[in-house]
């Protein structure tokens, strides 16, 4: 079977590697892919926002299933578009993608279905927002509605910070957000919780803890993700049940009431407050770098799982996991998440010898002839599996040191909440 993967990050490289292992798959096309996917699949240089060109390529090359990695094409309706041409797509439709595309859609759903989440207000202009912010308790969280690549969220300690956040949002710094969301600050511990669904049934798809801030000790600016580990230290049967009963099931019911359903990966970003789960946000895709962290622990053939999802018989599949732990460290270009240089050569990648439980996924890389160059802020992902998180981290750091890429930096403390020293 021929499959297509849309996207170009570490998440897509890890999806590609897992699918490559399946006997079911004869050929993989990555649209557009990166220098890592180029080693194991065929990269196709197409603009993924040009749905018509993507559709023409898929039909011409007889691609049977398309897996959509990132949120933007999903929120823009790529699934609905391709399905009209009888193409099987793994990824939610446009309405279900509102769970990520509009924070206000999700908050209103939480209100209606009594899903635990931070208390919130929706504000349509600067002056109403500031009036509210003058008299509220701090810290408080200010968010732009709509997609902002993880950057439209401000945790504010005082009026000065919150009022400048509101001004930035309404002045268009994070796209054309028409509304801001002002939320109660929840103090707890974060957890990423994943399910996979075929639109009729769903299964758990692992947990992880992401590290979003750029500096060690969770300081500095928010990023797309500097590293992750899996499973989350909070994962246990009792909490799982609370998450499924109070958050996941009511969400799937809410979509059903809208005459639709969720097919694809659903990622719940949670805050665990004194053992109770609260929904912070939904993403309608796998996380990045959570995907790179979780997939190496998957023992079941990913192609079988995806095929069963697009054919709506996921209930026939058992998903099995490696008992080992996994940890991922992201190597970034110096300066990220602000200004950073691109097109710096990465030498000796191919010479690094890895063990079977070690992985190097490409994120922001591209080829220039046979050479590999950086092409983004998050450049490479180093993942290791082991029975101990400390050993995972030591192995990942050792791989990074062997690469010795002088333009890069990384957090050495990924997993510090589960590693003592
Ligand atoms: P989001 O893009 O909504 O996931 O927010 C980015 C990050 O901001 C989250 O991963 C949390 O660390 C933090 N955050 C968002 N909303 C809240 C909240 N209501 N209380 C505390 N932290 C929050
Ligand atoms: N790692 C966070 C995200 O994928 O949104």
GROMACS .gro file of C-alpha atoms in nm, residues 88-416:
model
  329
   88UNK     CA    1  -0.883   0.812   0.262
   89UNK     CA    2  -0.746   1.059   0.513
   90UNK     CA    3  -0.622   1.001   0.867
   91UNK     CA    4  -0.695   1.326   1.049
   92UNK     CA    5  -1.009   1.506   1.170
   93UNK     CA    6  -1.247   1.712   0.958
   94UNK     CA    7  -1.279   2.089   0.971
   95UNK     CA    8  -1.551   2.103   1.236
   96UNK     CA    9  -1.373   1.863   1.474
   97UNK     CA   10  -1.046   2.053   1.412
   98UNK     CA   11  -1.206   2.358   1.574
   99UNK     CA   12  -1.105   2.190   1.900
  100UNK     CA   13  -0.759   2.324   1.822
  101UNK     CA   14  -0.843   2.599   1.572
  102UNK     CA   15  -1.060   2.797   1.812
  103UNK     CA   16  -0.990   2.808   2.183
  104UNK     CA   17  -1.330   2.974   2.225
  105UNK     CA   18  -1.510   2.684   2.050
  106UNK     CA   19  -1.344   2.447   2.299
  107UNK     CA   20  -1.412   2.664   2.603
  108UNK     CA   21  -1.781   2.696   2.512
  109UNK     CA   22  -1.800   2.319   2.470
  110UNK     CA   23  -1.639   2.274   2.813
  111UNK     CA   24  -1.901   2.506   2.961
  112UNK     CA   25  -2.192   2.322   2.796
  113UNK     CA   26  -2.071   1.969   2.875
  114UNK     CA   27  -1.927   2.051   3.219
  115UNK     CA   28  -1.573   1.953   3.119
  116UNK     CA   29  -1.329   2.069   3.391
  117UNK     CA   30  -1.119   2.362   3.265
  118UNK     CA   31  -0.989   2.699   3.390
  119UNK     CA   32  -1.256   2.966   3.449
  120UNK     CA   33  -1.254   3.210   3.159
  121UNK     CA   34  -1.393   3.521   2.993
  122UNK     CA   35  -1.403   3.617   2.623
  123UNK     CA   36  -1.322   3.976   2.528
  124UNK     CA   37  -1.374   4.141   2.191
  125UNK     CA   38  -1.169   4.460   2.223
  126UNK     CA   39  -0.876   4.620   2.405
  127UNK     CA   40  -1.073   4.847   2.634
  128UNK     CA   41  -1.310   4.581   2.773
  129UNK     CA   42  -1.013   4.346   2.826
  130UNK     CA   43  -0.815   4.610   3.012
  131UNK     CA   44  -1.112   4.709   3.229
  132UNK     CA   45  -1.136   4.346   3.343
  133UNK     CA   46  -0.759   4.310   3.387
  134UNK     CA   47  -0.742   4.617   3.617
  135UNK     CA   48  -0.948   4.441   3.883
  136UNK     CA   49  -0.856   4.074   3.857
  137UNK     CA   50  -0.636   3.849   4.067
  138UNK     CA   51  -0.289   3.764   3.934
  139UNK     CA   52  -0.132   3.554   3.789
  140UNK     CA   53  -0.372   3.535   3.499
  141UNK     CA   54  -0.349   3.381   3.152
  142UNK     CA   55  -0.414   3.578   2.832
  143UNK     CA   56  -0.461   3.386   2.505
  144UNK     CA   57  -0.515   3.476   2.141
  145UNK     CA   58  -0.801   3.285   1.981
  146UNK     CA   59  -0.698   3.084   1.672
  147UNK     CA   60  -0.373   2.912   1.577
  148UNK     CA   61  -0.054   3.079   1.701
  149UNK     CA   62   0.201   2.793   1.683
  150UNK     CA   63   0.215   2.770   2.063
  151UNK     CA   64   0.313   3.135   2.096
  152UNK     CA   65  -0.013   3.323   2.162
  153UNK     CA   66  -0.031   3.240   2.534
  154UNK     CA   67   0.086   3.479   2.808
  155UNK     CA   68   0.111   3.399   3.177
  156UNK     CA   69   0.091   3.743   3.338
  157UNK     CA   70   0.191   3.843   3.691
  158UNK     CA   71   0.055   4.196   3.683
  159UNK     CA   72  -0.155   4.450   3.492
  160UNK     CA   73   0.140   4.585   3.288
  161UNK     CA   74   0.217   4.241   3.147
  162UNK     CA   75  -0.144   4.146   3.079
  163UNK     CA   76  -0.232   4.476   2.916
  164UNK     CA   77   0.067   4.458   2.682
  165UNK     CA   78  -0.030   4.097   2.594
  166UNK     CA   79  -0.382   4.211   2.504
  167UNK     CA   80  -0.246   4.497   2.292
  168UNK     CA   81  -0.010   4.263   2.105
  169UNK     CA   82  -0.292   4.020   2.031
  170UNK     CA   83  -0.540   4.284   1.908
  171UNK     CA   84  -0.264   4.453   1.707
  172UNK     CA   85  -0.236   4.136   1.499
  173UNK     CA   86   0.091   3.986   1.626
  174UNK     CA   87  -0.066   3.638   1.633
  175UNK     CA   88  -0.268   3.641   1.312
  176UNK     CA   89  -0.613   3.792   1.285
  177UNK     CA   90  -0.736   3.701   1.636
  178UNK     CA   91  -1.070   3.878   1.683
  179UNK     CA   92  -1.103   3.775   2.047
  180UNK     CA   93  -0.890   3.722   2.353
  181UNK     CA   94  -0.950   3.467   2.618
  182UNK     CA   95  -0.862   3.560   2.975
  183UNK     CA   96  -0.825   3.258   3.199
  184UNK     CA   97  -0.777   3.168   3.559
  185UNK     CA   98  -0.418   3.045   3.619
  186UNK     CA   99  -0.421   2.678   3.720
  187UNK     CA  100  -0.134   2.572   3.943
  188UNK     CA  101  -0.050   2.208   3.894
  189UNK     CA  102   0.149   1.974   3.675
  190UNK     CA  103   0.106   1.937   3.302
  191UNK     CA  104   0.038   1.611   3.125
  192UNK     CA  105  -0.016   1.534   2.755
  193UNK     CA  106  -0.278   1.263   2.707
  194UNK     CA  107  -0.342   1.107   2.366
  195UNK     CA  108  -0.618   0.902   2.211
  196UNK     CA  109  -0.666   0.770   1.861
  197UNK     CA  110  -1.018   0.746   1.720
  198UNK     CA  111  -1.184   0.610   1.408
  199UNK     CA  112  -1.496   0.822   1.458
  200UNK     CA  113  -1.685   0.538   1.624
  201UNK     CA  114  -1.454   0.409   1.896
  202UNK     CA  115  -1.128   0.526   2.048
  203UNK     CA  116  -0.821   0.390   2.224
  204UNK     CA  117  -0.562   0.547   2.449
  205UNK     CA  118  -0.243   0.636   2.266
  206UNK     CA  119   0.004   0.708   2.543
  207UNK     CA  120   0.095   0.996   2.772
  208UNK     CA  121   0.392   1.230   2.789
  209UNK     CA  122   0.528   1.539   2.956
  210UNK     CA  123   0.644   1.813   2.725
  211UNK     CA  124   0.893   2.091   2.814
  212UNK     CA  125   0.770   2.402   2.636
  213UNK     CA  126   0.998   2.670   2.780
  214UNK     CA  127   1.330   2.740   2.611
  215UNK     CA  128   1.552   2.749   2.923
  216UNK     CA  129   1.641   2.490   3.185
  217UNK     CA  130   1.417   2.482   3.492
  218UNK     CA  131   1.118   2.571   3.266
  219UNK     CA  132   1.221   2.934   3.233
  220UNK     CA  133   1.221   3.174   2.937
  221UNK     CA  134   0.995   3.194   2.634
  222UNK     CA  135   0.745   2.936   2.521
  223UNK     CA  136   0.854   2.722   2.226
  224UNK     CA  137   0.701   2.445   2.018
  225UNK     CA  138   0.866   2.195   2.259
  226UNK     CA  139   1.226   2.144   2.377
  227UNK     CA  140   1.192   1.780   2.477
  228UNK     CA  141   0.953   1.528   2.629
  229UNK     CA  142   0.936   1.202   2.813
  230UNK     CA  143   0.687   0.918   2.812
  231UNK     CA  144   0.498   0.791   3.004
  232UNK     CA  145   0.396   1.089   3.215
  233UNK     CA  146   0.468   1.040   3.583
  234UNK     CA  147   0.096   1.099   3.648
  235UNK     CA  148  -0.023   0.807   3.435
  236UNK     CA  149  -0.229   0.567   3.643
  237UNK     CA  150  -0.558   0.383   3.609
  238UNK     CA  151  -0.754   0.606   3.843
  239UNK     CA  152  -0.647   0.931   3.672
  240UNK     CA  153  -0.695   0.775   3.325
  241UNK     CA  154  -1.056   0.699   3.413
  242UNK     CA  155  -1.118   1.052   3.534
  243UNK     CA  156  -0.967   1.193   3.212
  244UNK     CA  157  -1.171   0.963   2.990
  245UNK     CA  158  -1.500   1.010   3.179
  246UNK     CA  159  -1.481   1.383   3.247
  247UNK     CA  160  -1.293   1.511   2.942
  248UNK     CA  161  -1.258   1.273   2.644
  249UNK     CA  162  -1.603   1.110   2.641
  250UNK     CA  163  -1.799   1.437   2.682
  251UNK     CA  164  -1.588   1.589   2.400
  252UNK     CA  165  -1.667   1.303   2.161
  253UNK     CA  166  -2.034   1.335   2.264
  254UNK     CA  167  -2.025   1.710   2.194
  255UNK     CA  168  -1.897   1.641   1.841
  256UNK     CA  169  -2.168   1.379   1.791
  257UNK     CA  170  -2.427   1.638   1.894
  258UNK     CA  171  -2.285   1.859   1.619
  259UNK     CA  172  -2.350   1.571   1.376
  260UNK     CA  173  -1.985   1.494   1.332
  261UNK     CA  174  -1.713   1.280   1.487
  262UNK     CA  175  -1.340   1.274   1.557
  263UNK     CA  176  -1.112   1.060   1.342
  264UNK     CA  177  -0.736   1.085   1.400
  265UNK     CA  178  -0.511   1.161   1.696
  266UNK     CA  179  -0.658   1.378   1.971
  267UNK     CA  180  -0.413   1.535   2.215
  268UNK     CA  181  -0.547   1.669   2.543
  269UNK     CA  182  -0.314   1.918   2.712
  270UNK     CA  183  -0.404   1.880   3.080
  271UNK     CA  184  -0.319   2.041   3.410
  272UNK     CA  185  -0.333   1.796   3.699
  273UNK     CA  186  -0.433   1.993   4.009
  274UNK     CA  187  -0.420   1.790   4.331
  275UNK     CA  188  -0.491   1.469   4.140
  276UNK     CA  189  -0.781   1.616   3.938
  277UNK     CA  190  -0.752   1.670   3.558
  278UNK     CA  191  -0.836   2.005   3.395
  279UNK     CA  192  -0.835   2.062   3.020
  280UNK     CA  193  -0.593   2.338   2.916
  281UNK     CA  194  -0.619   2.287   2.541
  282UNK     CA  195  -0.689   2.036   2.270
  283UNK     CA  196  -0.468   1.963   1.970
  284UNK     CA  197  -0.615   1.764   1.683
  285UNK     CA  198  -0.292   1.581   1.596
  286UNK     CA  199   0.001   1.415   1.765
  287UNK     CA  200   0.227   1.641   1.966
  288UNK     CA  201   0.573   1.735   1.848
  289UNK     CA  202   0.807   1.619   2.016
  290UNK     CA  203   0.563   1.387   2.200
  291UNK     CA  204   0.508   1.180   1.884
  292UNK     CA  205   0.883   1.116   1.848
  293UNK     CA  206   0.890   1.018   2.215
  294UNK     CA  207   0.583   0.792   2.216
  295UNK     CA  208   0.609   0.606   1.883
  296UNK     CA  209   0.934   0.424   1.970
  297UNK     CA  210   0.735   0.263   2.256
  298UNK     CA  211   0.462   0.133   2.021
  299UNK     CA  212   0.484  -0.243   1.964
  300UNK     CA  213   0.178  -0.273   1.736
  301UNK     CA  214   0.216  -0.210   1.362
  302UNK     CA  215   0.125   0.160   1.312
  303UNK     CA  216   0.005   0.093   0.957
  304UNK     CA  217  -0.251  -0.158   1.087
  305UNK     CA  218  -0.375   0.096   1.340
  306UNK     CA  219  -0.410   0.374   1.081
  307UNK     CA  220  -0.580   0.145   0.828
  308UNK     CA  221  -0.826   0.033   1.096
  309UNK     CA  222  -0.902   0.398   1.174
  310UNK     CA  223  -0.980   0.500   0.818
  311UNK     CA  224  -1.193   0.182   0.781
  312UNK     CA  225  -1.370   0.244   1.114
  313UNK     CA  226  -1.275  -0.086   1.277
  314UNK     CA  227  -1.028   0.030   1.539
  315UNK     CA  228  -1.218  -0.178   1.797
  316UNK     CA  229  -1.071  -0.490   1.631
  317UNK     CA  230  -0.712  -0.386   1.711
  318UNK     CA  231  -0.516  -0.423   2.034
  319UNK     CA  232  -0.254  -0.153   2.084
  320UNK     CA  233   0.052  -0.279   2.268
  321UNK     CA  234   0.331  -0.078   2.425
  322UNK     CA  235   0.690  -0.138   2.526
  323UNK     CA  236   0.727  -0.125   2.904
  324UNK     CA  237   1.047   0.077   2.859
  325UNK     CA  238   1.051   0.452   2.906
  326UNK     CA  239   1.141   0.702   2.639
  327UNK     CA  240   1.290   1.052   2.642
  328UNK     CA  241   1.345   1.302   2.362
  329UNK     CA  242   1.577   1.604   2.353
  330UNK     CA  243   1.534   1.867   2.083
  331UNK     CA  244   1.849   2.021   1.937
  332UNK     CA  245   1.767   2.379   1.837
  333UNK     CA  246   1.944   2.645   1.632
  334UNK     CA  247   2.107   2.908   1.858
  335UNK     CA  248   1.868   3.202   1.901
  336UNK     CA  249   1.544   2.995   1.879
  337UNK     CA  250   1.258   3.078   1.950
  338UNK     CA  251   1.360   3.426   1.839
  339UNK     CA  252   1.602   3.511   1.556
  340UNK     CA  253   1.820   3.221   1.449
  341UNK     CA  254   2.033   3.136   1.149
  342UNK     CA  255   1.923   2.882   0.890
  343UNK     CA  256   2.115   2.688   0.629
  344UNK     CA  257   2.403   2.584   0.855
  345UNK     CA  258   2.557   2.257   0.748
  346UNK     CA  259   2.520   1.959   0.982
  347UNK     CA  260   2.817   1.733   0.928
  348UNK     CA  261   2.884   1.376   1.039
  349UNK     CA  262   2.515   1.287   1.107
  350UNK     CA  263   2.544   0.973   0.902
  351UNK     CA  264   2.856   0.863   1.093
  352UNK     CA  265   2.685   0.851   1.433
  353UNK     CA  266   2.633   0.488   1.530
  354UNK     CA  267   2.308   0.429   1.718
  355UNK     CA  268   2.187   0.132   1.918
  356UNK     CA  269   1.848  -0.024   1.844
  357UNK     CA  270   1.688   0.178   2.126
  358UNK     CA  271   1.825   0.512   2.004
  359UNK     CA  272   1.674   0.733   1.736
  360UNK     CA  273   1.766   1.057   1.561
  361UNK     CA  274   1.469   1.226   1.399
  362UNK     CA  275   1.509   1.521   1.167
  363UNK     CA  276   1.288   1.825   1.225
  364UNK     CA  277   1.411   2.149   1.061
  365UNK     CA  278   1.656   2.003   0.809
  366UNK     CA  279   1.690   1.999   0.432
  367UNK     CA  280   1.919   1.856   0.171
  368UNK     CA  281   2.143   2.048  -0.057
  369UNK     CA  282   2.276   1.778  -0.283
  370UNK     CA  283   2.404   1.508  -0.049
  371UNK     CA  284   2.475   1.754   0.232
  372UNK     CA  285   2.234   1.826   0.518
  373UNK     CA  286   2.156   2.181   0.633
  374UNK     CA  287   1.946   2.324   0.915
  375UNK     CA  288   1.618   2.471   0.798
  376UNK     CA  289   1.430   2.573   1.113
  377UNK     CA  290   1.451   2.649   1.484
  378UNK     CA  291   1.400   2.294   1.609
  379UNK     CA  292   1.653   2.102   1.403
  380UNK     CA  293   1.698   1.743   1.528
  381UNK     CA  294   1.537   1.518   1.791
  382UNK     CA  295   1.741   1.268   1.991
  383UNK     CA  296   1.538   0.988   2.149
  384UNK     CA  297   1.646   0.697   2.366
  385UNK     CA  298   1.454   0.417   2.537
  386UNK     CA  299   1.551   0.243   2.858
  387UNK     CA  300   1.405   0.108   3.180
  388UNK     CA  301   1.522   0.430   3.351
  389UNK     CA  302   1.462   0.790   3.243
  390UNK     CA  303   1.810   0.890   3.360
  391UNK     CA  304   1.967   0.641   3.124
  392UNK     CA  305   1.744   0.762   2.839
  393UNK     CA  306   1.864   1.117   2.896
  394UNK     CA  307   2.230   1.020   2.925
  395UNK     CA  308   2.209   0.830   2.598
  396UNK     CA  309   2.032   1.115   2.415
  397UNK     CA  310   2.291   1.367   2.541
  398UNK     CA  311   2.573   1.137   2.438
  399UNK     CA  312   2.432   1.123   2.083
  400UNK     CA  313   2.410   1.504   2.072
  401UNK     CA  314   2.770   1.534   2.195
  402UNK     CA  315   2.886   1.294   1.927
  403UNK     CA  316   2.719   1.511   1.663
  404UNK     CA  317   2.896   1.818   1.806
  405UNK     CA  318   2.700   2.071   1.597
  406UNK     CA  319   2.840   2.407   1.704
  407UNK     CA  320   2.535   2.607   1.594
  408UNK     CA  321   2.301   2.415   1.824
  409UNK     CA  322   2.181   2.425   2.184
  410UNK     CA  323   1.957   2.199   2.393
  411UNK     CA  324   1.811   2.163   2.742
  412UNK     CA  325   2.016   1.923   2.952
  413UNK     CA  326   1.740   1.893   3.212
  414UNK     CA  327   1.461   1.727   3.009
  415UNK     CA  328   1.277   1.494   3.247
  416UNK     CA  329   1.405   1.666   3.563
   0.00000   0.00000   0.00000
